[in-house]
Coordinates of C-alpha atoms in Angstrom, one line a residue:
X1 CA 8.3 -27.6 -0.3
X2 CA 6.1 -24.8 0.6
X3 CA 6.3 -21.1 0.9
X4 CA 4.6 -18.8 3.8
X5 CA 3.2 -15.4 2.4
X6 CA 2.2 -12.6 5.1
X7 CA 0.5 -9.3 3.8
X8 CA 0.2 -7.1 7.1
X9 CA -2.8 -5.2 5.3
X10 CA -4.7 -2.0 7.6
X11 CA -7.8 -4.2 7.7
X12 CA -6.7 -7.3 8.1
X13 CA -3.9 -10.1 7.9
X14 CA -4.0 -12.1 5.1
X15 CA -1.8 -15.5 5.2
X16 CA -1.0 -18.0 2.2
X17 CA 0.8 -21.1 1.4
X18 CA 2.6 -21.5 -2.3
X19 CA 3.7 -24.5 -3.3
X20 CA 7.4 -24.3 -4.7
X21 CA 6.5 -26.7 -7.7
X22 CA 3.6 -25.1 -9.1
X23 CA 3.7 -21.7 -7.7
X24 CA 0.3 -22.1 -7.0
X25 CA -1.5 -20.9 -3.8
X26 CA -2.2 -24.3 -1.9
X27 CA -4.1 -22.6 1.0
X28 CA -5.0 -18.9 2.2
X29 CA -6.8 -17.1 5.7
X30 CA -7.4 -14.1 7.1
X31 CA -7.7 -12.7 10.5
X32 CA -10.0 -11.1 11.8
X33 CA -12.9 -11.5 9.6
X34 CA -13.8 -8.1 10.6
X35 CA -11.9 -5.2 9.6
X36 CA -9.2 -4.0 12.2
X37 CA -10.0 -0.7 13.8
X38 CA -8.1 2.3 13.1
X39 CA -7.1 4.7 16.2
X40 CA -8.1 8.1 15.6
X41 CA -7.3 10.1 18.5
X42 CA -7.7 13.5 16.4
X43 CA -8.9 14.8 13.3
X44 CA -6.1 13.0 10.4
X45 CA -4.3 11.2 13.0
X46 CA -4.3 6.9 12.6
X47 CA -2.9 4.4 14.7
X48 CA -2.8 0.8 15.2
X49 CA -1.5 -1.3 17.6
X50 CA 1.7 -4.0 16.3
X51 CA 1.0 -6.0 19.3
X52 CA -2.0 -6.4 17.8
X53 CA -0.6 -7.0 14.6
X54 CA 1.4 -9.8 15.9
X55 CA -1.7 -11.5 17.3
X56 CA -3.3 -11.3 14.5
X57 CA -0.4 -13.1 12.7
X58 CA -0.4 -15.7 14.9
X59 CA -4.1 -16.3 14.4
X60 CA -4.2 -15.9 10.8
X61 CA -1.5 -18.7 10.8
X62 CA -3.2 -20.8 13.0
X63 CA -6.6 -21.1 11.2
X64 CA -4.2 -21.4 7.9
X65 CA -2.6 -24.9 9.5
X66 CA -6.0 -25.5 10.3
X67 CA -7.4 -26.3 6.8
X68 CA -5.4 -29.5 6.5
X69 CA -3.9 -28.9 2.8
X70 CA -0.6 -28.8 4.0
X71 CA 2.1 -30.0 6.3
X72 CA 3.3 -26.7 8.1
X73 CA 6.4 -28.4 8.9
X74 CA 7.7 -28.4 4.7
X75 CA 7.4 -24.9 4.6
X76 CA 10.8 -23.7 4.0
X77 CA 10.8 -19.4 3.9
X78 CA 8.6 -16.8 5.2
X79 CA 8.1 -13.5 3.4
X80 CA 6.0 -10.5 4.5
X81 CA 4.7 -7.9 2.8
X82 CA 3.1 -5.2 5.0
X83 CA 1.4 -1.6 4.8
X84 CA 3.5 0.9 4.1
X85 CA 5.0 4.2 5.8
X86 CA 3.9 3.4 9.5
X87 CA 6.3 4.7 12.1
X88 CA 6.9 1.3 14.6
X89 CA 9.4 2.1 17.3
X90 CA 11.2 -0.3 20.3
X91 CA 13.3 0.0 23.5
X92 CA 16.4 -2.3 23.5
X93 CA 14.4 -4.9 24.9
X94 CA 12.1 -4.7 21.7
X95 CA 8.7 -3.7 24.0
X96 CA 6.8 -1.6 21.6
X97 CA 6.8 2.0 23.2
X98 CA 3.7 3.4 21.8
X99 CA 0.9 2.4 18.8
X100 CA 2.1 2.8 15.1
X101 CA 1.4 6.0 13.4
X102 CA -0.3 4.4 10.0
X103 CA 0.3 5.4 6.1
X104 CA -3.1 7.5 6.3
X105 CA -2.0 9.3 9.4
X106 CA -1.3 13.3 8.7
X107 CA -0.3 14.9 11.4
X108 CA 3.6 15.4 10.1
X109 CA 2.6 17.0 7.2
X110 CA 3.7 20.5 8.5
X111 CA 6.8 19.1 9.8
X112 CA 7.5 17.3 6.6
X113 CA 6.9 20.5 4.3
X114 CA 9.4 22.4 6.9
X115 CA 12.0 19.7 5.8
X116 CA 11.0 20.3 2.1
X117 CA 11.7 23.9 2.7
X118 CA 14.5 23.6 5.1
X119 CA 16.6 21.0 2.7
X120 CA 15.8 22.9 -0.6
X121 CA 13.0 21.6 -2.8
X122 CA 15.1 21.1 -6.1
X123 CA 17.6 19.0 -3.6
X124 CA 14.9 17.5 -1.8
X125 CA 13.8 16.3 -5.4
X126 CA 17.0 15.4 -6.2
X127 CA 18.2 13.6 -3.5
X128 CA 15.1 11.9 -1.8
X129 CA 13.0 11.7 -5.1
X130 CA 10.1 13.1 -3.0
X131 CA 8.9 15.8 -0.2
X132 CA 9.6 14.2 3.2
X133 CA 5.9 15.2 3.1
X134 CA 4.1 13.0 5.5
X135 CA 6.3 10.1 5.6
X136 CA 7.8 7.9 8.3
X137 CA 11.0 10.2 8.6
X138 CA 8.2 13.0 9.4
X139 CA 6.3 11.0 11.8
X140 CA 9.2 10.4 13.4
X141 CA 10.0 13.4 13.9
X142 CA 6.7 14.2 15.3
X143 CA 7.1 11.6 18.3
X144 CA 10.4 13.5 18.8
X145 CA 8.8 17.2 19.0
X146 CA 5.7 16.0 20.7
X147 CA 6.7 12.9 22.7
X148 CA 10.4 13.5 24.1
X149 CA 9.7 10.6 27.0
X150 CA 9.0 8.3 24.3
X151 CA 11.5 9.2 22.0
X152 CA 14.4 9.5 24.4
X153 CA 13.9 5.5 25.0
X154 CA 13.7 4.6 21.4
X155 CA 16.1 1.8 20.5
X156 CA 14.9 1.0 16.8
X157 CA 12.7 2.2 14.4
X158 CA 10.9 0.1 11.8
X159 CA 8.5 -0.2 9.2
X160 CA 5.4 -2.8 10.1
X161 CA 7.1 -5.3 8.0
X162 CA 10.1 -5.1 10.2
X163 CA 8.3 -5.3 13.2
X164 CA 6.5 -8.9 12.6
X165 CA 9.7 -10.1 11.2
X166 CA 11.2 -9.2 14.4
X167 CA 8.8 -10.8 16.2
X168 CA 9.5 -14.4 14.2
X169 CA 13.0 -13.6 14.5
X170 CA 14.3 -11.3 17.3
X171 CA 16.4 -9.6 14.4
X172 CA 15.6 -6.2 13.5
X173 CA 16.7 -5.4 9.8
X174 CA 15.5 -3.2 6.9
X175 CA 15.8 -2.6 3.4
X176 CA 16.8 0.4 1.0
X177 CA 13.0 -0.1 -0.3
X178 CA 11.9 0.3 3.2
X179 CA 14.2 3.2 3.6
X180 CA 13.4 4.8 0.8
X181 CA 9.6 4.6 1.5
X182 CA 10.1 6.4 5.1
X183 CA 12.2 9.0 3.0
X184 CA 15.6 8.4 4.7
X185 CA 17.5 7.3 1.4
X186 CA 19.5 9.6 -0.5
X187 CA 19.0 8.1 -4.1
X188 CA 22.0 10.5 -5.4
X189 CA 24.7 9.5 -2.7
X190 CA 23.6 5.4 -2.3
X191 CA 23.4 6.5 1.5
X192 CA 21.0 7.1 4.4
X193 CA 20.3 10.5 4.2
X194 CA 22.2 13.2 6.1
X195 CA 20.0 16.0 4.9
X196 CA 17.0 14.4 6.8
X197 CA 18.9 13.2 9.4
X198 CA 20.2 16.1 10.3
X199 CA 17.3 18.3 9.7
X200 CA 14.9 16.3 11.8
X201 CA 18.2 15.6 14.5
X202 CA 17.6 12.0 14.6
X203 CA 20.7 9.9 15.2
X204 CA 21.4 7.1 12.8
X205 CA 21.8 4.7 15.8
X206 CA 17.8 3.9 15.8
X207 CA 17.9 2.9 12.0
X208 CA 18.3 -1.4 11.9
X209 CA 21.0 -2.8 10.2
X210 CA 20.1 -2.7 6.5
X211 CA 20.1 -6.0 4.3
X212 CA 19.1 -7.2 0.7
X213 CA 15.2 -7.1 0.2
X214 CA 15.4 -10.3 -1.4
X215 CA 17.9 -12.2 1.8
X216 CA 17.3 -13.8 4.7
X217 CA 16.4 -11.3 7.3
X218 CA 16.8 -13.4 9.8
X219 CA 15.4 -17.3 11.5
X220 CA 12.5 -18.2 13.2
X221 CA 12.9 -18.6 16.8
X222 CA 12.5 -21.9 18.3
X223 CA 9.7 -21.0 20.7
X224 CA 7.9 -19.2 17.9
X225 CA 8.8 -21.7 15.5
X226 CA 6.6 -24.6 18.5
X227 CA 3.6 -22.3 18.9
X228 CA 3.1 -21.7 15.1
X229 CA 3.2 -25.4 14.1
X230 CA 6.5 -24.4 12.2
X231 CA 10.3 -25.4 11.7
X232 CA 12.5 -23.7 13.5
X233 CA 15.2 -21.5 11.6
X234 CA 13.4 -21.8 8.3
X235 CA 14.7 -18.0 7.3
X236 CA 12.1 -14.6 6.8
X237 CA 13.6 -14.1 3.4
X238 CA 11.5 -11.1 1.9
X239 CA 10.1 -8.0 3.5
X240 CA 8.3 -5.5 1.3
X241 CA 6.1 -2.6 1.3
X242 CA 2.7 -3.7 0.2
X243 CA 2.6 -1.7 -3.3
X244 CA 5.7 -2.8 -4.4
X245 CA 5.0 -6.9 -3.0
X246 CA 1.5 -6.0 -5.4
X247 CA 3.5 -5.4 -8.4
X248 CA 5.8 -8.3 -8.0
X249 CA 2.8 -10.6 -7.1
X250 CA 1.2 -9.1 -10.6
X251 CA 5.3 -9.6 -12.0
X252 CA 5.5 -6.0 -12.9
X253 CA 9.5 -5.8 -12.3
X254 CA 10.5 -4.6 -15.9
X255 CA 10.9 -0.9 -16.2
X256 CA 7.5 0.2 -18.4
X257 CA 5.4 -2.5 -16.7
X258 CA 2.6 -1.1 -14.3
X259 CA 0.4 -2.0 -11.2
X260 CA -2.6 -1.2 -10.0
X261 CA -4.8 -2.1 -6.5
X262 CA -7.8 -1.1 -4.9
X263 CA -8.0 -2.0 -1.4
X264 CA -8.7 0.1 1.7
X265 CA -6.2 2.8 -0.9
X266 CA -6.0 2.6 -4.4
X267 CA -2.3 2.3 -5.9
X268 CA -1.2 2.8 -9.3
X269 CA 2.3 1.5 -9.7
X270 CA 4.5 2.1 -12.6
X271 CA 8.1 0.8 -12.9
X272 CA 11.0 3.1 -13.8
X273 CA 15.2 2.7 -14.6
X274 CA 15.0 6.6 -14.0
X275 CA 15.1 8.7 -10.8
X276 CA 12.0 10.4 -11.8
X277 CA 10.0 12.3 -9.2
X278 CA 7.1 14.8 -9.3
X279 CA 7.9 18.4 -9.2
X280 CA 5.0 18.7 -6.8
X281 CA 5.5 15.5 -5.2
X282 CA 1.8 14.5 -6.0
X283 CA 3.4 11.1 -6.9
X284 CA 5.8 9.1 -5.1
X285 CA 8.8 7.7 -5.9
X286 CA 10.6 4.9 -4.2
X287 CA 13.0 2.0 -4.7
X288 CA 11.4 -1.3 -6.4
X289 CA 11.9 -4.9 -4.9
X290 CA 14.7 -5.1 -8.0
X291 CA 16.5 -1.4 -6.9
X292 CA 20.0 -2.1 -6.8
X293 CA 22.8 0.6 -7.1
X294 CA 23.5 -1.0 -10.8
X295 CA 19.9 -0.8 -12.0
X296 CA 18.2 1.8 -10.4
X297 CA 14.7 0.8 -10.5
X298 CA 12.2 3.1 -8.9
X299 CA 8.4 2.4 -8.0
X300 CA 6.8 5.4 -9.5
X301 CA 3.2 5.6 -6.9
X302 CA 0.0 7.0 -7.1
X303 CA -1.5 6.9 -4.0
X304 CA -5.2 7.6 -3.2
X305 CA -6.1 7.1 0.6
X306 CA -10.1 7.5 0.0
X307 CA -10.7 4.3 -1.8
X308 CA -11.4 0.8 -0.6
X309 CA -12.1 3.2 2.9
X310 CA -15.1 5.3 0.4
X311 CA -16.8 1.7 0.0
X312 CA -16.4 0.4 3.1
X313 CA -17.9 3.4 5.1
X314 CA -20.7 3.9 2.3
X315 CA -22.3 0.1 3.3
X316 CA -21.5 1.0 6.8
X317 CA -24.1 3.3 6.4
X318 CA -26.3 2.6 4.1
X319 CA -26.7 -1.2 3.5
X320 CA -24.5 -2.6 6.8
X321 CA -26.4 -5.7 7.1
X322 CA -25.3 -6.3 2.9
X323 CA -22.2 -8.2 1.6
X324 CA -20.1 -6.4 -0.5
X325 CA -21.1 -8.6 -3.8
X326 CA -24.8 -7.9 -3.1
X327 CA -23.7 -4.3 -3.0
X328 CA -21.7 -5.0 -6.4
X329 CA -24.9 -6.6 -7.9
X330 CA -26.9 -3.4 -6.8
X331 CA -24.3 -0.9 -8.2
X332 CA -24.6 -3.1 -11.5
X333 CA -29.2 -1.8 -11.3
X334 CA -27.9 2.2 -12.1
X335 CA -27.2 3.4 -15.3
X336 CA -23.6 4.9 -16.1
X337 CA -23.2 8.2 -14.5
X338 CA -25.5 7.0 -11.9
X339 CA -28.4 9.6 -12.9
X340 CA -26.2 12.2 -12.6
X341 CA -25.2 11.4 -8.6
X342 CA -21.6 12.1 -8.2
X343 CA -19.0 11.4 -5.4
X344 CA -16.0 12.8 -4.1
X345 CA -14.3 9.9 -2.4
X346 CA -11.4 11.9 -0.9
X347 CA -12.5 11.8 3.3
X348 CA -9.3 9.4 4.3
X349 CA -6.9 12.0 5.5
X350 CA -5.1 15.0 3.4
X351 CA -4.0 13.5 -0.5
X352 CA -0.7 13.4 -1.8
X353 CA -1.7 13.9 -5.2
X354 CA -4.2 17.0 -4.5
X355 CA -0.9 18.7 -3.1
X356 CA -2.1 17.2 0.7
X357 CA -5.2 19.3 0.9
X358 CA -8.0 17.8 1.9
X359 CA -11.7 18.3 0.7
X360 CA -13.6 15.3 2.9
X361 CA -15.6 12.7 1.0
X362 CA -18.5 14.3 -0.4
X363 CA -22.1 12.8 -2.1
X364 CA -23.0 15.7 -4.7
X365 CA -26.6 16.5 -6.4
X366 CA -29.1 13.8 -4.4
X367 CA -32.4 14.4 -6.0
X368 CA -34.6 13.0 -3.2
X369 CA -37.1 12.0 -5.6
X370 CA -34.8 10.0 -7.7
X371 CA -32.0 8.4 -5.8
X372 CA -31.6 4.8 -4.7
X373 CA -29.4 2.3 -3.1
X374 CA -27.9 1.4 -6.5
X375 CA -27.0 5.3 -7.0
X376 CA -25.4 5.5 -4.3
X377 CA -23.5 2.5 -4.5
X378 CA -22.6 3.1 -9.0
X379 CA -21.6 6.0 -7.8
X380 CA -19.3 5.8 -4.9
X381 CA -17.7 3.4 -7.4
X382 CA -17.6 5.3 -10.2
X383 CA -16.2 8.4 -8.3
X384 CA -13.1 5.9 -6.8
X385 CA -12.5 5.3 -10.7
X386 CA -12.8 8.6 -11.6
X387 CA -10.1 9.2 -8.8
X388 CA -7.9 7.1 -10.4
X389 CA -8.4 8.7 -13.4
X390 CA -7.5 12.2 -12.2
X391 CA -4.2 10.3 -10.6
X392 CA -3.1 8.7 -13.7
X393 CA -3.2 12.2 -15.7
X394 CA -0.5 13.3 -13.2
X395 CA 1.6 10.1 -14.0
X396 CA 1.1 10.6 -17.8
X397 CA 2.5 14.3 -17.1
X398 CA 5.5 12.6 -15.6
X399 CA 6.3 10.1 -18.5
X400 CA 4.4 6.9 -17.6
X401 CA 2.3 6.2 -20.5
X402 CA 0.9 2.6 -19.7
X403 CA -0.3 0.3 -22.5
X404 CA -1.8 -2.1 -20.2
X405 CA -2.3 -2.0 -16.3
X406 CA -2.3 -5.5 -14.3
X407 CA -4.2 -6.4 -11.0
X408 CA -5.1 -8.9 -8.6
X409 CA -8.7 -10.0 -9.0
X410 CA -9.4 -8.8 -5.1
X411 CA -10.9 -6.1 -3.2
X412 CA -12.6 -2.9 -5.8
X413 CA -11.6 -5.0 -8.6
X414 CA -13.8 -8.1 -7.9
X415 CA -16.9 -5.5 -8.8
X416 CA -17.9 -5.7 -12.5
X417 CA -19.0 -1.9 -11.7
X418 CA -16.0 -0.6 -10.9
X419 CA -13.6 -2.8 -12.6
X420 CA -15.0 -1.9 -16.1
X421 CA -15.7 1.8 -15.3
X422 CA -12.0 1.8 -14.1
X423 CA -10.8 0.6 -17.6
X424 CA -13.4 2.9 -19.3
X425 CA -12.6 6.2 -17.7
X426 CA -8.7 5.8 -17.9
X427 CA -8.4 4.6 -21.5
X428 CA -6.4 1.7 -20.3
X429 CA -7.1 -2.4 -20.3
X430 CA -6.6 -4.0 -17.5
X431 CA -5.3 -7.8 -17.3
X432 CA -6.6 -9.4 -13.8
X433 CA -4.7 -12.0 -12.1
X434 CA -5.4 -14.3 -9.5
X435 CA -2.0 -13.5 -7.1
X436 CA -2.8 -11.2 -4.3
X437 CA -0.1 -9.9 -1.7
X438 CA 0.3 -12.5 0.4
X439 CA 0.6 -15.0 -2.7
X440 CA 3.5 -12.6 -4.0
X441 CA 4.9 -12.5 -0.2
X442 CA 5.6 -16.2 -0.2
X443 CA 6.9 -16.4 -3.9
X444 CA 9.5 -12.9 -2.9
X445 CA 10.6 -15.4 0.6
X446 CA 11.4 -18.4 -2.5
X447 CA 13.7 -15.8 -4.5
X448 CA 15.3 -14.6 -1.4
X449 CA 15.6 -18.2 0.3
X450 CA 17.1 -19.3 -3.0
X451 CA 14.6 -21.5 -3.9
X452 CA 13.9 -20.1 -7.1
X453 CA 17.2 -18.9 -8.9
X454 CA 15.3 -15.4 -10.0
X455 CA 12.1 -13.9 -10.1
X456 CA 11.5 -15.1 -13.4
X457 CA 11.5 -18.6 -12.5
X458 CA 9.2 -17.6 -9.5
X459 CA 6.4 -16.6 -12.2
X460 CA 6.6 -19.0 -14.4
X461 CA 3.4 -20.1 -14.5
X462 CA 1.9 -16.4 -14.1
X463 CA -1.5 -16.9 -16.4
X464 CA -3.9 -13.8 -16.8
X465 CA -7.8 -14.7 -15.8
X466 CA -9.5 -12.0 -18.1
X467 CA -8.2 -8.7 -20.0
X468 CA -11.2 -5.8 -19.6
X469 CA -11.2 -3.6 -22.5
X470 CA -12.5 -0.2 -22.7
X471 CA -15.9 -0.2 -23.7
X472 CA -17.7 3.3 -22.6
X473 CA -15.6 5.1 -22.5
X474 CA -17.2 8.2 -24.8
X475 CA -20.1 8.3 -22.5
X476 CA -18.0 8.4 -19.4
X477 CA -15.6 11.4 -20.9
X478 CA -17.6 14.8 -20.2
X479 CA -19.2 12.6 -17.0
X480 CA -15.7 12.4 -15.8
X481 CA -15.0 16.0 -17.0
X482 CA -17.7 17.4 -14.8
X483 CA -16.8 15.5 -11.7
X484 CA -13.1 17.2 -12.4
X485 CA -14.6 20.7 -12.4
X486 CA -16.1 20.3 -9.3
X487 CA -13.0 18.9 -7.5
X488 CA -11.1 21.1 -9.0
X489 CA -13.6 24.1 -8.0
X490 CA -13.3 22.8 -4.4
X491 CA -9.3 22.6 -4.4
X492 CA -9.6 26.0 -5.3
X493 CA -11.5 27.7 -3.2
X494 CA -10.4 25.2 -0.5

């Protein structure tokens, strides 16, 4: 018996098949091999095609089936993880009306700020746990204001994972967790926010049916099953945003537990049992996968746009023929501090932890007679690690004080330089695990379909691969403080 997990990322689709008995990953595939493009028609805009996502999901599943390592007909449930905060809009025939406005698009910042002021900052934070900011509700308001001919044809709005579930099952559903990440959910009243819907003039009819996150969101259509080589009628039994799902995949389910990821964006995600919020909305709070009216488990999320995206930019511009492992080895040749070269990595849109300011990415202190590729790639990784420390200090201000952080051995955590710098500059040990988002989504499907009786059973065989402990914190602290002074000077004058 197997479970299929789909992880709809910004860069690509990853899929995994997990064996129920061992809870181990049997096979994994990714599509496309090259990173999916982000369309940016104007500065600060970021869009992708939902129909392209669906094509890529199908290709990834074909590639997975071709491994021959399992019988696709023995897959019993499907789980979906997805890039958060994106907006997908469809008409009554489930046709996509426009490209998705994705998470790192910043066009709706001013609309969100207007909602924050009109609703009232104190009321917004108490009820929404966030400013409406640049999230899905504000993106929808932008479409309403700027593309009325599209808006008037909208039947339902979705998060990216809801769309993939719709293509698999023909059903459109959502969850409290998804609504909270879109800033549609009123935590105090435990209902869709009347304040947000009324301020933006959005009809409640566009919101899909709300179902429990771990539940059956629809059943695989016969024609889709035949095309994908799967069994018709199996359930999509779990849907979650990538960061709550990443926490699930790392068994971060209880208050006080913390997960980190460093993919296209960088995230630290801590579970709380309080309806907590940051007064400046620099970090955000959403319903965790274990949230219920009785157990109000929330995920306190620090998101940094400019992490893997910064590293990718550096690769394409300074060493396009090299692989990421080669660049990681190159970075090892430079000393701590990269011979004085510093990188501000915030070049992928406005950063929430910087109060929605945009500094742009910068390389500072270049010495043409000293610095080389090794310094550049180490400085990029150090700058990204410094941005995590800056955000973690904000989380500490809000009561999140992790003793250990769990991370998957993937993306930037595959780099010895980045992983050790992260540990050294934050001063917190990191436990590395093998699971990734697609495996977490598969295990989530097992929980939602009742194949596992609870999350604890789904993670019986969860094992630490490696634990990293601080080794060079004293050396990094003055370097980090210099970096912080540069950043804060730019924020004060920008």
